[in-house]
GROMACS .gro file of C-alpha atoms in nm:
model
  194
    1VAL     CA    1  -1.195   0.010   1.384
    2SER     CA    2  -0.838   0.084   1.538
    3GLU     CA    3  -0.696   0.261   1.857
    4GLY     CA    4  -0.578   0.524   1.655
    5CYS     CA    5  -0.944   0.596   1.500
    6LYS     CA    6  -1.081   0.580   1.852
    7ASN     CA    7  -0.846   0.857   1.975
    8SER     CA    8  -0.906   1.073   1.688
    9PHE     CA    9  -1.259   1.031   1.764
   10THR     CA   10  -1.248   1.108   2.141
   11ASP     CA   11  -1.009   1.389   2.078
   12LYS     CA   12  -1.311   1.581   1.901
   13PHE     CA   13  -1.584   1.422   2.133
   14PRO     CA   14  -1.432   1.352   2.471
   15LYS     CA   15  -1.761   1.321   2.652
   16LEU     CA   16  -1.804   0.990   2.440
   17ALA     CA   17  -1.472   0.835   2.560
   18ASP     CA   18  -1.620   0.605   2.800
   19LYS     CA   19  -1.894   0.469   2.538
   20CYS     CA   20  -1.631   0.386   2.270
   21ARG     CA   21  -1.497   0.031   2.188
   22VAL     CA   22  -1.243  -0.106   1.914
   23VAL     CA   23  -1.364  -0.339   1.701
   24GLU     CA   24  -1.117  -0.402   1.414
   25ASN     CA   25  -1.198  -0.494   1.064
   26PHE     CA   26  -1.287  -0.882   1.020
   27THR     CA   27  -1.071  -1.041   0.750
   28ASP     CA   28  -1.177  -1.371   0.615
   29ALA     CA   29  -0.814  -1.493   0.598
   30ASP     CA   30  -0.882  -1.857   0.458
   31ARG     CA   31  -1.131  -1.716   0.176
   32ILE     CA   32  -0.853  -1.486   0.090
   33ARG     CA   33  -0.594  -1.739   0.064
   34LYS     CA   34  -0.818  -1.948  -0.144
   35MET     CA   35  -0.899  -1.658  -0.397
   36ALA     CA   36  -0.495  -1.579  -0.379
   37LYS     CA   37  -0.431  -1.909  -0.517
   38VAL     CA   38  -0.674  -1.884  -0.816
   39GLY     CA   39  -0.522  -1.728  -1.138
   40THR     CA   40  -0.201  -1.656  -0.946
   41HIS     CA   41  -0.035  -1.335  -1.107
   42ALA     CA   42   0.295  -1.408  -1.279
   43TYR     CA   43   0.541  -1.153  -1.180
   44ASP     CA   44   0.896  -1.101  -1.314
   45ARG     CA   45   1.117  -1.238  -1.072
   46ALA     CA   46   1.439  -1.065  -1.191
   47VAL     CA   47   1.323  -0.746  -1.049
   48ARG     CA   48   1.144  -0.634  -0.687
   49ASN     CA   49   0.797  -0.659  -0.742
   50VAL     CA   50   0.562  -0.383  -0.567
   51VAL     CA   51   0.174  -0.372  -0.579
   52THR     CA   52  -0.071  -0.112  -0.468
   53VAL     CA   53  -0.454  -0.211  -0.456
   54CYS     CA   54  -0.694   0.065  -0.403
   55ARG     CA   55  -0.922   0.308  -0.566
   56LEU     CA   56  -0.734   0.564  -0.760
   57GLY     CA   57  -0.813   0.865  -0.587
   58GLU     CA   58  -0.597   1.153  -0.509
   59GLU     CA   59  -0.599   1.072  -0.148
   60LYS     CA   60  -0.403   0.752  -0.213
   61GLY     CA   61  -0.083   0.927  -0.280
   62LEU     CA   62  -0.038   0.749  -0.595
   63LEU     CA   63   0.127   1.045  -0.788
   64ARG     CA   64   0.384   1.102  -0.530
   65ALA     CA   65   0.460   0.739  -0.509
   66ALA     CA   66   0.519   0.758  -0.881
   67GLU     CA   67   0.772   1.057  -0.825
   68ALA     CA   68   0.951   0.847  -0.560
   69PHE     CA   69   0.966   0.569  -0.822
   70GLY     CA   70   1.088   0.799  -1.110
   71ARG     CA   71   1.377   0.940  -0.897
   72LEU     CA   72   1.500   0.574  -0.819
   73ARG     CA   73   1.498   0.494  -1.166
   74ASP     CA   74   1.671   0.839  -1.248
   75GLU     CA   75   1.948   0.736  -1.014
   76GLY     CA   76   1.975   0.396  -1.161
   77LYS     CA   77   1.793   0.192  -0.938
   78THR     CA   78   1.589  -0.015  -1.200
   79ASN     CA   79   1.526  -0.345  -1.037
   80PHE     CA   80   1.187  -0.271  -0.962
   81HIS     CA   81   0.816  -0.307  -1.130
   82TRP     CA   82   0.529  -0.141  -0.944
   83SER     CA   83   0.178  -0.284  -1.037
   84VAL     CA   84  -0.121  -0.076  -0.931
   85VAL     CA   85  -0.443  -0.222  -0.905
   86GLY     CA   86  -0.798  -0.079  -0.924
   87ASP     CA   87  -0.932   0.229  -1.113
   88GLY     CA   88  -1.083   0.582  -1.027
   89PRO     CA   89  -1.047   0.946  -1.097
   90GLU     CA   90  -0.691   0.962  -1.080
   91ARG     CA   91  -0.577   0.741  -1.317
   92PRO     CA   92  -0.572   0.995  -1.620
   93ARG     CA   93  -0.347   1.202  -1.431
   94LEU     CA   94  -0.095   0.896  -1.299
   95GLU     CA   95  -0.120   0.779  -1.673
   96ALA     CA   96  -0.018   1.122  -1.795
   97PHE     CA   97   0.253   1.139  -1.527
   98LEU     CA   98   0.395   0.810  -1.618
   99ARG     CA   99   0.392   0.870  -1.989
  100SER     CA  100   0.579   1.241  -1.945
  101ASN     CA  101   0.841   1.092  -1.705
  102GLY     CA  102   0.896   0.771  -1.929
  103LEU     CA  103   0.799   0.542  -1.678
  104GLU     CA  104   0.564   0.283  -1.854
  105ALA     CA  105   0.814   0.003  -1.827
  106PHE     CA  106   0.841   0.044  -1.468
  107VAL     CA  107   0.477   0.064  -1.387
  108THR     CA  108   0.167  -0.107  -1.485
  109LEU     CA  109  -0.185   0.003  -1.423
  110THR     CA  110  -0.404  -0.310  -1.436
  111GLY     CA  111  -0.730  -0.142  -1.380
  112ALA     CA  112  -1.015  -0.276  -1.155
  113VAL     CA  113  -1.012  -0.679  -1.077
  114ASN     CA  114  -1.272  -0.880  -0.932
  115GLU     CA  115  -1.032  -1.044  -0.687
  116PRO     CA  116  -0.677  -0.885  -0.643
  117TYR     CA  117  -0.540  -1.113  -0.390
  118CYS     CA  118  -0.343  -1.297  -0.661
  119HIS     CA  119  -0.185  -0.978  -0.717
  120MET     CA  120  -0.102  -0.907  -0.374
  121ALA     CA  121   0.026  -1.292  -0.275
  122GLY     CA  122   0.265  -1.274  -0.547
  123ALA     CA  123   0.428  -0.928  -0.495
  124ASP     CA  124   0.728  -0.889  -0.289
  125LEU     CA  125   0.605  -0.551  -0.110
  126PHE     CA  126   0.266  -0.395  -0.093
  127LEU     CA  127   0.272  -0.026  -0.100
  128LEU     CA  128  -0.006   0.202   0.036
  129PRO     CA  129   0.114   0.564  -0.014
  130SER     CA  130  -0.183   0.732   0.114
  131LEU     CA  131  -0.197   1.082   0.255
  132HIS     CA  132  -0.467   0.982   0.477
  133GLU     CA  133  -0.626   0.644   0.604
  134ALA     CA  134  -0.812   0.530   0.873
  135ALA     CA  135  -0.788   0.149   0.940
  136PRO     CA  136  -0.742  -0.012   0.569
  137MET     CA  137  -0.883  -0.350   0.546
  138VAL     CA  138  -0.585  -0.421   0.281
  139PHE     CA  139  -0.344  -0.436   0.579
  140GLY     CA  140  -0.541  -0.787   0.712
  141GLU     CA  141  -0.563  -0.892   0.362
  142CYS     CA  142  -0.194  -0.849   0.310
  143CYS     CA  143  -0.127  -1.033   0.616
  144ALA     CA  144  -0.336  -1.349   0.527
  145VAL     CA  145  -0.129  -1.357   0.192
  146GLY     CA  146   0.217  -1.295   0.377
  147THR     CA  147   0.285  -1.006   0.185
  148PRO     CA  148   0.494  -0.736   0.350
  149ILE     CA  149   0.364  -0.377   0.354
  150LEU     CA  150   0.502  -0.041   0.340
  151THR     CA  151   0.296   0.235   0.436
  152THR     CA  152   0.294   0.605   0.514
  153ASP     CA  153   0.246   0.715   0.854
  154THR     CA  154  -0.147   0.758   0.888
  155VAL     CA  155  -0.351   0.736   1.202
  156SER     CA  156  -0.367   0.354   1.258
  157ALA     CA  157  -0.052   0.247   1.055
  158ARG     CA  158   0.204   0.195   1.341
  159GLU     CA  159  -0.086  -0.007   1.548
  160LEU     CA  160  -0.178  -0.223   1.258
  161VAL     CA  161   0.147  -0.260   1.069
  162GLU     CA  162   0.465  -0.199   1.253
  163SER     CA  163   0.350  -0.311   1.609
  164ARG     CA  164   0.248  -0.637   1.455
  165GLY     CA  165   0.562  -0.689   1.249
  166LEU     CA  166   0.380  -0.672   0.905
  167GLY     CA  167   0.604  -0.418   0.746
  168ARG     CA  168   0.726  -0.087   0.773
  169VAL     CA  169   0.579   0.252   0.829
  170CYS     CA  170   0.752   0.576   0.677
  171PRO     CA  171   0.718   0.953   0.683
  172ASN     CA  172   0.399   1.062   0.522
  173SER     CA  173   0.569   1.235   0.240
  174THR     CA  174   0.753   1.192  -0.114
  175GLU     CA  175   1.089   1.193   0.058
  176GLY     CA  176   0.956   0.927   0.320
  177LEU     CA  177   0.840   0.693   0.041
  178TYR     CA  178   1.162   0.723  -0.174
  179GLY     CA  179   1.382   0.653   0.138
  180ALA     CA  180   1.161   0.360   0.231
  181LEU     CA  181   1.159   0.226  -0.132
  182LEU     CA  182   1.527   0.303  -0.163
  183GLU     CA  183   1.582   0.074   0.132
  184PHE     CA  184   1.358  -0.209   0.000
  185LEU     CA  185   1.520  -0.224  -0.325
  186GLU     CA  186   1.875  -0.259  -0.161
  187GLY     CA  187   1.724  -0.542   0.034
  188ALA     CA  188   1.668  -0.374   0.374
  189LEU     CA  189   1.341  -0.476   0.403
  190PRO     CA  190   1.215  -0.830   0.463
  191SER     CA  191   1.020  -1.019   0.147
  192ARG     CA  192   0.780  -1.204   0.332
  193ILE     CA  193   0.601  -1.211   0.670
  194PRO     CA  194   0.488  -1.543   0.834
   0.00000   0.00000   0.00000
Protein backbone atom coordinates (compact mmCIF):
# COMPACT_ATOMS: atom_id res chain seq x y z
CA VAL A 1 0.00 0.00 0.00
CA SER A 2 3.08 2.28 -0.09
CA GLU A 3 6.71 2.26 -1.20
CA GLY A 4 7.67 2.19 2.49
CA CYS A 5 5.62 -0.96 3.07
CA LYS A 6 7.01 -2.53 -0.08
CA ASN A 7 10.57 -1.78 1.04
CA SER A 8 9.93 -3.25 4.49
CA PHE A 9 8.56 -6.41 2.87
CA THR A 10 11.33 -6.82 0.31
CA ASP A 11 13.99 -6.26 2.99
CA LYS A 12 12.70 -9.46 4.61
CA PHE A 13 11.97 -11.31 1.36
CA PRO A 14 14.43 -9.97 -1.25
CA LYS A 15 13.70 -12.82 -3.69
CA LEU A 16 10.16 -11.47 -4.09
CA ALA A 17 11.20 -7.88 -4.90
CA ASP A 18 10.51 -8.18 -8.63
CA LYS A 19 7.02 -9.57 -7.92
CA CYS A 20 5.85 -6.68 -5.70
CA ARG A 21 3.82 -3.73 -6.84
CA VAL A 22 2.52 -0.77 -4.88
CA VAL A 23 -1.23 -0.24 -4.94
CA GLU A 24 -2.20 2.49 -2.50
CA ASN A 25 -5.36 2.50 -0.40
CA PHE A 26 -8.41 3.70 -2.26
CA THR A 27 -10.15 6.80 -0.90
CA ASP A 28 -13.66 7.73 -2.00
CA ALA A 29 -13.06 11.46 -1.61
CA ASP A 30 -16.50 12.49 -2.88
CA ARG A 31 -18.26 10.25 -0.34
CA ILE A 32 -16.00 11.46 2.48
CA ARG A 33 -16.67 15.13 1.62
CA LYS A 34 -20.41 14.44 1.50
CA MET A 35 -20.36 12.64 4.86
CA ALA A 36 -18.24 15.42 6.40
CA LYS A 37 -21.07 17.88 5.76
CA VAL A 38 -23.63 15.68 7.55
CA GLY A 39 -23.82 16.72 11.19
CA THR A 40 -20.76 18.96 10.99
CA HIS A 41 -19.06 18.96 14.38
CA ALA A 42 -19.04 22.34 16.12
CA TYR A 43 -15.62 23.16 17.55
CA ASP A 44 -14.79 26.06 19.86
CA ARG A 45 -13.03 28.50 17.53
CA ALA A 46 -11.38 30.32 20.47
CA VAL A 47 -8.79 27.52 20.60
CA ARG A 48 -6.81 25.37 18.15
CA ASN A 49 -8.69 22.11 17.63
CA VAL A 50 -6.79 18.86 17.22
CA VAL A 51 -8.53 15.59 16.40
CA THR A 52 -7.44 11.97 16.38
CA VAL A 53 -9.64 9.25 14.89
CA CYS A 54 -8.49 5.72 15.63
CA ARG A 55 -8.98 2.54 17.54
CA LEU A 56 -7.81 3.25 21.08
CA GLY A 57 -5.01 0.72 21.20
CA GLU A 58 -1.58 0.99 22.80
CA GLU A 59 0.12 1.10 19.38
CA LYS A 60 -1.62 4.42 18.60
CA GLY A 61 0.59 6.30 21.08
CA LEU A 62 -2.30 8.19 22.66
CA LEU A 63 -0.81 8.22 26.17
CA ARG A 64 2.37 9.87 24.98
CA ALA A 65 0.32 12.43 23.05
CA ALA A 66 -1.62 13.12 26.26
CA GLU A 67 1.72 13.57 28.06
CA ALA A 68 2.81 16.09 25.41
CA PHE A 69 -0.47 18.00 25.76
CA GLY A 70 -0.10 17.93 29.54
CA ARG A 71 3.37 19.43 29.29
CA LEU A 72 2.08 22.15 26.97
CA ARG A 73 -0.72 22.98 29.42
CA ASP A 74 1.76 23.03 32.33
CA GLU A 75 3.87 25.54 30.39
CA GLY A 76 0.89 27.85 29.91
CA LYS A 77 -0.05 26.79 26.37
CA THR A 78 -3.77 26.40 26.93
CA ASN A 79 -5.06 27.43 23.49
CA PHE A 80 -5.94 23.89 22.40
CA HIS A 81 -8.56 21.18 22.61
CA TRP A 82 -7.84 17.59 21.58
CA SER A 83 -10.76 15.38 20.54
CA VAL A 84 -10.15 11.64 20.37
CA VAL A 85 -12.75 9.84 18.28
CA GLY A 86 -12.92 6.07 18.66
CA ASP A 87 -12.91 3.38 21.27
CA GLY A 88 -10.77 0.45 22.31
CA PRO A 89 -8.85 -1.26 25.09
CA GLU A 90 -6.60 1.73 25.86
CA ARG A 91 -9.54 3.97 26.79
CA PRO A 92 -9.54 3.24 30.57
CA ARG A 93 -5.81 4.02 30.85
CA LEU A 94 -6.21 7.19 28.81
CA GLU A 95 -9.21 8.31 30.91
CA ALA A 96 -7.27 7.66 34.12
CA PHE A 97 -4.28 9.64 32.83
CA LEU A 98 -6.47 12.58 31.83
CA ARG A 99 -8.20 12.60 35.24
CA SER A 100 -5.01 12.27 37.28
CA ASN A 101 -3.35 15.07 35.29
CA GLY A 102 -6.34 17.43 35.21
CA LEU A 103 -6.64 17.39 31.43
CA GLU A 104 -10.38 16.75 31.15
CA ALA A 105 -11.06 20.36 30.12
CA PHE A 106 -8.52 20.07 27.30
CA VAL A 107 -9.27 16.58 25.96
CA THR A 108 -12.56 14.96 24.94
CA LEU A 109 -12.93 11.22 24.34
CA THR A 110 -16.00 11.05 22.12
CA GLY A 111 -16.14 7.28 21.75
CA ALA A 112 -16.92 5.48 18.52
CA VAL A 113 -18.99 7.22 15.86
CA ASN A 114 -20.38 5.87 12.59
CA GLU A 115 -18.96 8.62 10.42
CA PRO A 116 -15.97 10.51 11.86
CA TYR A 117 -15.49 12.80 8.86
CA CYS A 118 -17.41 15.74 10.33
CA HIS A 119 -14.96 15.69 13.27
CA MET A 120 -12.00 15.57 10.91
CA ALA A 121 -13.26 18.29 8.57
CA GLY A 122 -13.88 20.82 11.33
CA ALA A 123 -10.53 20.38 13.10
CA ASP A 124 -7.48 22.58 12.65
CA LEU A 125 -5.14 19.58 12.77
CA PHE A 126 -5.35 15.80 12.57
CA LEU A 127 -2.92 14.08 14.94
CA LEU A 128 -1.71 10.51 14.47
CA PRO A 129 0.78 9.82 17.32
CA SER A 130 1.25 6.11 16.51
CA LEU A 131 4.22 4.03 17.57
CA HIS A 132 3.96 2.20 14.23
CA GLU A 133 1.71 2.27 11.18
CA ALA A 134 1.77 0.82 7.68
CA ALA A 135 -0.12 3.19 5.36
CA PRO A 136 -3.10 4.59 7.29
CA MET A 137 -6.25 5.22 5.28
CA VAL A 138 -6.85 8.26 7.46
CA PHE A 139 -4.17 10.17 5.54
CA GLY A 140 -6.31 10.07 2.38
CA GLU A 141 -9.44 10.88 4.38
CA CYS A 142 -7.79 13.99 5.87
CA CYS A 143 -6.68 15.04 2.40
CA ALA A 144 -10.27 14.70 1.16
CA VAL A 145 -11.58 17.11 3.81
CA GLY A 146 -8.58 19.48 3.76
CA THR A 147 -7.35 18.91 7.31
CA PRO A 148 -3.56 19.05 7.75
CA ILE A 149 -1.85 16.10 9.39
CA LEU A 150 0.72 15.80 12.13
CA THR A 151 2.03 12.26 12.34
CA THR A 152 4.92 10.47 13.90
CA ASP A 153 7.64 9.08 11.66
CA THR A 154 6.37 5.63 10.69
CA VAL A 155 7.15 3.50 7.64
CA SER A 156 5.04 5.47 5.13
CA ALA A 157 4.58 8.84 6.84
CA ARG A 158 7.16 10.86 4.89
CA GLU A 159 6.00 9.39 1.58
CA LEU A 160 2.25 9.80 2.15
CA VAL A 161 2.18 13.03 4.18
CA GLU A 162 5.28 15.18 3.94
CA SER A 163 6.18 14.60 0.29
CA ARG A 164 2.59 15.40 -0.73
CA GLY A 165 2.35 18.59 1.31
CA LEU A 166 -0.39 17.18 3.54
CA GLY A 167 1.25 18.03 6.83
CA ARG A 168 4.24 17.36 9.03
CA VAL A 169 6.10 14.27 10.20
CA CYS A 170 7.71 14.54 13.62
CA PRO A 171 10.16 12.27 15.45
CA ASN A 172 8.46 9.15 16.78
CA SER A 173 8.66 10.09 20.46
CA THR A 174 6.88 12.04 23.17
CA GLU A 175 9.46 14.81 22.77
CA GLY A 176 8.90 14.86 19.00
CA LEU A 177 5.15 15.19 19.50
CA TYR A 178 5.62 17.92 22.10
CA GLY A 179 7.87 19.96 19.80
CA ALA A 180 5.58 19.69 16.78
CA LEU A 181 2.44 20.47 18.81
CA LEU A 182 4.18 23.49 20.31
CA GLU A 183 4.95 24.74 16.79
CA PHE A 184 1.32 24.15 15.81
CA LEU A 185 -0.02 26.10 18.82
CA GLU A 186 2.37 28.94 18.02
CA GLY A 187 1.02 29.07 14.46
CA ALA A 188 4.00 27.53 12.65
CA LEU A 189 2.03 24.75 10.95
CA PRO A 190 -0.62 25.31 8.24
CA SER A 191 -4.25 25.40 9.28
CA ARG A 192 -5.67 23.93 6.03
CA ILE A 193 -4.45 22.04 3.01
CA PRO A 194 -5.75 22.66 -0.52
